[in-house]
Amino acid sequence: MSTASAHLTVLGIDVDVIYKDIKNLHIGVYPPLGRVRVAAPHRLDDEHVRLAVIQRLPWIKHRREQLRSAARQSEREMVTGESHYVWGVRRRMKIIERPGRAHFEIDGERLLLYVPEGTTAERRRELLDRWYREQLRQAIPNLIAKWEPILEVSVPRWTIRRMKTKWGSCNRESGHIWFNVELAKKHPDCLEYIVVHEMTHHLERNHGPRFTKLMDRFMPNWRSLRYQLNDAPLAEETW
C-alpha cells in the first residue's frame, strides 16, 4: 500500500493527513490532546481534505472537548502504586513520608516521592509538575544549542507552559518558543523533534510545502517522531 503524508492547518486546527490506497476519507480525533488525523484516498487533494474537515468541524470540536473533559476527570491521585511517565518510560510511583525537603528520585523503574507526612494530593501534583518542568529546563538548552548552528537561527527566549492542544508554539517575530510541560513524559527524541519543529518556524511561518521540505532536510525521521509523540498515552496511566 502506497502512502503519502501532509500537514494542514484548518481554521486554527492542526490536521495530519495520510493519503492511502483506500476508497473513503476518514477523520479521527485522538487522545490525549485531540489530535486530528485524516486518512484520505490518493484521488483527493489537500483542498478536498480541508473542505471535509470544515464540514465536520462541529463534531471535531465536540470530540476534542470530550477528550479534554476526560483528561480532567482522570487526574492523578498521587499515591503509591500509581504509574507516571518520565521521558517515555512508565514508572510506578512510591510515596515515602518522612520529615525534610520534598523531592523526587528515580530508582530503577520506580519514581520515588519523598514528602512530609500529611502532604495533600494537590500539593503532590504541584511537586510533580514542578519536577517535570525542571527535567525540561535541564534538557532544552542543550538541544537548542545543538540546533542553532544547524538551522542558522537564534532562540532568544523560551518558556515551559501547560498547553491543551499543542506540544509547542513559536512567535516568529520575537523568536520566543513555548514548550508543553507534558513533553517531559515523552521520549527525549520527541522533545528534540518539537525543538526542531518550532525553530524551523523561524524560517517558515506556515506548515506548507516549504516547511515540510525544511523538516525533511534537517530531520528526515520527523514524521515517525511526530507519530510517536501523538500515539503514546498520557491521560489514563494504568498498569
Short mmCIF file of C-alpha atoms in Angstrom, two decimals:
data_model
loop_
_atom_site.label_atom_id
_atom_site.label_comp_id
_atom_site.label_asym_id
_atom_site.label_seq_id
_atom_site.Cartn_x
_atom_site.Cartn_y
_atom_site.Cartn_z
CA MET A 1 0.00 0.00 0.00
CA SER A 2 1.49 3.37 -1.07
CA THR A 3 1.13 6.30 1.30
CA ALA A 4 1.97 9.99 1.40
CA SER A 5 1.55 12.47 4.23
CA ALA A 6 0.76 16.15 4.64
CA HIS A 7 0.14 18.62 7.42
CA LEU A 8 -2.66 21.18 7.16
CA THR A 9 -3.95 23.97 9.38
CA VAL A 10 -7.72 24.32 9.04
CA LEU A 11 -9.27 27.29 10.85
CA GLY A 12 -6.58 27.12 13.52
CA ILE A 13 -6.70 23.33 13.94
CA ASP A 14 -3.63 21.24 13.05
CA VAL A 15 -4.52 18.26 10.87
CA ASP A 16 -2.25 15.33 9.98
CA VAL A 17 -3.19 13.75 6.64
CA ILE A 18 -2.17 10.38 5.28
CA TYR A 19 -3.06 9.59 1.66
CA LYS A 20 -3.60 5.86 1.17
CA ASP A 21 -4.95 3.31 -1.30
CA ILE A 22 -8.43 3.47 0.24
CA LYS A 23 -11.91 4.28 -1.09
CA ASN A 24 -13.30 6.67 1.52
CA LEU A 25 -12.00 9.55 3.63
CA HIS A 26 -11.88 9.04 7.39
CA ILE A 27 -11.47 11.72 10.07
CA GLY A 28 -10.38 10.80 13.60
CA VAL A 29 -9.77 12.80 16.78
CA TYR A 30 -7.33 11.06 19.10
CA PRO A 31 -6.28 11.31 22.75
CA PRO A 32 -4.70 12.70 24.74
CA LEU A 33 -4.80 16.18 23.20
CA GLY A 34 -7.43 15.82 20.49
CA ARG A 35 -5.05 15.49 17.56
CA VAL A 36 -6.95 15.41 14.26
CA ARG A 37 -5.84 12.82 11.71
CA VAL A 38 -7.29 12.20 8.29
CA ALA A 39 -6.89 9.11 6.12
CA ALA A 40 -7.75 10.08 2.55
CA PRO A 41 -7.75 8.36 -0.87
CA HIS A 42 -4.97 9.36 -3.27
CA ARG A 43 -7.56 10.79 -5.68
CA LEU A 44 -8.28 13.65 -3.24
CA ASP A 45 -6.03 16.68 -2.82
CA ASP A 46 -5.39 18.97 0.16
CA GLU A 47 -8.30 21.26 -0.70
CA HIS A 48 -10.76 18.35 -0.71
CA VAL A 49 -9.44 17.29 2.69
CA ARG A 50 -9.64 20.85 4.01
CA LEU A 51 -13.29 21.11 2.93
CA ALA A 52 -14.11 17.75 4.54
CA VAL A 53 -12.56 18.87 7.83
CA ILE A 54 -14.52 22.15 7.75
CA GLN A 55 -17.76 20.22 7.16
CA ARG A 56 -17.05 18.03 10.18
CA LEU A 57 -15.83 20.90 12.37
CA PRO A 58 -18.73 20.84 14.86
CA TRP A 59 -18.16 17.12 15.51
CA ILE A 60 -14.39 17.61 15.76
CA LYS A 61 -14.76 20.39 18.33
CA HIS A 62 -17.26 18.32 20.33
CA ARG A 63 -14.94 15.30 20.32
CA ARG A 64 -11.95 17.38 21.41
CA GLU A 65 -13.94 18.81 24.31
CA GLN A 66 -14.90 15.28 25.34
CA LEU A 67 -11.23 14.27 25.42
CA ARG A 68 -10.25 17.33 27.47
CA SER A 69 -13.04 16.63 29.96
CA ALA A 70 -11.92 13.00 30.27
CA ALA A 71 -8.35 14.14 30.93
CA ARG A 72 -9.53 16.42 33.72
CA GLN A 73 -11.56 13.60 35.26
CA SER A 74 -8.58 11.24 35.27
CA GLU A 75 -6.48 13.49 37.49
CA ARG A 76 -3.69 11.64 39.24
CA GLU A 77 -4.29 10.70 42.87
CA MET A 78 -0.56 10.72 43.63
CA VAL A 79 -0.50 7.52 45.69
CA THR A 80 1.85 4.54 45.89
CA GLY A 81 1.34 2.13 43.01
CA GLU A 82 0.14 4.74 40.55
CA SER A 83 2.04 4.96 37.26
CA HIS A 84 3.61 8.05 35.70
CA TYR A 85 5.62 8.56 32.51
CA VAL A 86 9.10 10.06 32.65
CA TRP A 87 10.91 10.53 29.32
CA GLY A 88 8.80 7.85 27.67
CA VAL A 89 9.22 5.27 30.44
CA ARG A 90 6.26 4.30 32.60
CA ARG A 91 7.29 4.22 36.22
CA ARG A 92 5.45 3.08 39.32
CA MET A 93 5.27 5.75 41.98
CA LYS A 94 6.18 5.13 45.61
CA ILE A 95 5.33 7.73 48.24
CA ILE A 96 7.81 7.91 51.12
CA GLU A 97 6.63 10.08 54.01
CA ARG A 98 9.41 11.49 56.15
CA PRO A 99 10.49 14.88 57.53
CA GLY A 100 12.57 17.15 55.35
CA ARG A 101 12.50 18.65 51.89
CA ALA A 102 10.04 17.19 49.40
CA HIS A 103 11.77 15.81 46.30
CA PHE A 104 11.69 13.13 43.60
CA GLU A 105 14.17 10.37 42.82
CA ILE A 106 14.26 7.71 40.12
CA ASP A 107 15.07 4.25 41.44
CA GLY A 108 15.17 1.68 38.64
CA GLU A 109 11.63 1.57 37.25
CA ARG A 110 10.20 3.42 40.25
CA LEU A 111 9.54 7.10 40.78
CA LEU A 112 10.08 7.93 44.44
CA LEU A 113 8.42 10.95 46.01
CA TYR A 114 9.72 11.97 49.44
CA VAL A 115 7.24 14.21 51.25
CA PRO A 116 6.43 15.17 54.84
CA GLU A 117 3.61 13.21 56.41
CA GLY A 118 0.16 14.58 55.63
CA THR A 119 1.10 16.22 52.31
CA THR A 120 -2.10 16.58 50.27
CA ALA A 121 -2.67 15.09 46.83
CA GLU A 122 -2.93 18.58 45.38
CA ARG A 123 0.46 19.51 46.82
CA ARG A 124 1.96 16.28 45.47
CA ARG A 125 0.64 17.13 42.00
CA GLU A 126 2.21 20.58 42.27
CA LEU A 127 5.53 18.97 43.18
CA LEU A 128 5.31 16.60 40.20
CA ASP A 129 4.51 19.45 37.82
CA ARG A 130 7.49 21.42 39.16
CA TRP A 131 9.74 18.38 38.78
CA TYR A 132 8.63 17.80 35.18
CA ARG A 133 9.41 21.43 34.41
CA GLU A 134 12.88 21.05 35.90
CA GLN A 135 13.51 17.98 33.73
CA LEU A 136 12.74 20.08 30.66
CA ARG A 137 14.81 23.03 31.87
CA GLN A 138 17.81 20.73 32.03
CA ALA A 139 17.20 19.17 28.60
CA ILE A 140 16.05 22.03 26.37
CA PRO A 141 19.14 24.33 26.46
CA ASN A 142 21.45 21.62 25.08
CA LEU A 143 19.02 20.84 22.25
CA ILE A 144 18.65 24.49 21.30
CA ALA A 145 22.44 24.92 21.38
CA LYS A 146 22.80 21.86 19.15
CA TRP A 147 20.33 23.04 16.51
CA GLU A 148 21.00 26.79 16.40
CA PRO A 149 24.12 26.43 14.18
CA ILE A 150 22.46 23.74 12.04
CA LEU A 151 19.34 25.82 11.30
CA GLU A 152 21.28 29.10 11.47
CA VAL A 153 18.67 30.66 13.75
CA SER A 154 18.79 32.02 17.29
CA VAL A 155 16.32 31.34 20.10
CA PRO A 156 16.48 34.38 22.39
CA ARG A 157 13.84 33.14 24.82
CA TRP A 158 11.86 30.01 25.60
CA THR A 159 9.24 29.12 28.21
CA ILE A 160 7.63 25.98 29.61
CA ARG A 161 3.87 26.09 29.99
CA ARG A 162 0.89 23.74 30.12
CA MET A 163 -0.97 23.65 26.80
CA LYS A 164 -4.14 21.72 26.00
CA THR A 165 -3.78 21.18 22.24
CA LYS A 166 -0.17 21.93 21.25
CA TRP A 167 3.21 20.43 22.07
CA GLY A 168 4.94 23.69 21.22
CA SER A 169 4.40 27.18 19.87
CA CYS A 170 6.58 29.86 18.32
CA ASN A 171 6.35 33.62 17.91
CA ARG A 172 8.29 34.17 14.70
CA GLU A 173 8.68 37.92 15.24
CA SER A 174 10.21 37.69 18.73
CA GLY A 175 11.74 34.22 18.38
CA HIS A 176 10.08 33.17 21.64
CA ILE A 177 9.27 29.43 21.84
CA TRP A 178 6.86 27.77 24.28
CA PHE A 179 7.12 24.09 25.20
CA ASN A 180 4.35 21.95 26.69
CA VAL A 181 5.30 20.64 30.14
CA GLU A 182 3.82 17.27 29.08
CA LEU A 183 6.89 16.73 26.87
CA ALA A 184 8.77 15.57 29.98
CA LYS A 185 6.62 12.45 29.85
CA LYS A 186 7.66 11.66 26.27
CA HIS A 187 10.77 10.04 24.82
CA PRO A 188 13.67 12.55 24.58
CA ASP A 189 13.66 12.19 20.78
CA CYS A 190 10.13 13.60 20.77
CA LEU A 191 11.30 16.68 22.65
CA GLU A 192 14.09 17.15 20.11
CA TYR A 193 11.54 16.92 17.28
CA ILE A 194 9.47 19.70 18.86
CA VAL A 195 12.60 21.84 19.34
CA VAL A 196 13.47 21.47 15.66
CA HIS A 197 9.84 21.93 14.57
CA GLU A 198 9.43 25.21 16.44
CA MET A 199 12.88 26.51 15.49
CA THR A 200 12.07 25.78 11.83
CA HIS A 201 9.16 28.20 12.17
CA HIS A 202 11.81 30.91 12.44
CA LEU A 203 12.45 30.13 8.77
CA GLU A 204 8.90 29.38 7.62
CA ARG A 205 5.73 30.56 9.35
CA ASN A 206 3.22 28.04 7.94
CA HIS A 207 3.06 24.25 7.67
CA GLY A 208 3.20 24.32 3.89
CA PRO A 209 5.45 22.56 1.34
CA ARG A 210 8.46 24.75 2.20
CA PHE A 211 8.16 23.90 5.89
CA THR A 212 7.92 20.19 5.06
CA LYS A 213 10.95 20.42 2.80
CA LEU A 214 12.97 22.13 5.56
CA MET A 215 11.97 19.49 8.10
CA ASP A 216 12.90 16.74 5.63
CA ARG A 217 16.33 18.31 5.25
CA PHE A 218 17.05 18.91 8.93
CA MET A 219 15.33 15.85 10.48
CA PRO A 220 14.45 13.17 7.90
CA ASN A 221 12.70 10.96 10.50
CA TRP A 222 10.44 13.74 11.82
CA ARG A 223 7.24 12.02 10.69
CA SER A 224 7.92 8.89 12.74
CA LEU A 225 8.77 11.06 15.75
CA ARG A 226 5.55 13.02 15.31
CA TYR A 227 3.62 9.75 15.22
CA GLN A 228 5.42 8.51 18.32
CA LEU A 229 4.71 11.79 20.11
CA ASN A 230 0.98 11.74 19.40
CA ASP A 231 0.46 8.00 19.77
CA ALA A 232 1.69 7.30 23.32
CA PRO A 233 -0.91 7.63 26.10
CA LEU A 234 -0.84 10.36 28.70
CA ALA A 235 -4.25 10.58 30.34
CA GLU A 236 -5.12 7.15 31.69
CA GLU A 237 -1.86 5.72 33.01
CA THR A 238 -2.92 2.33 34.38
CA TRP A 239 -0.94 -0.85 34.90
#
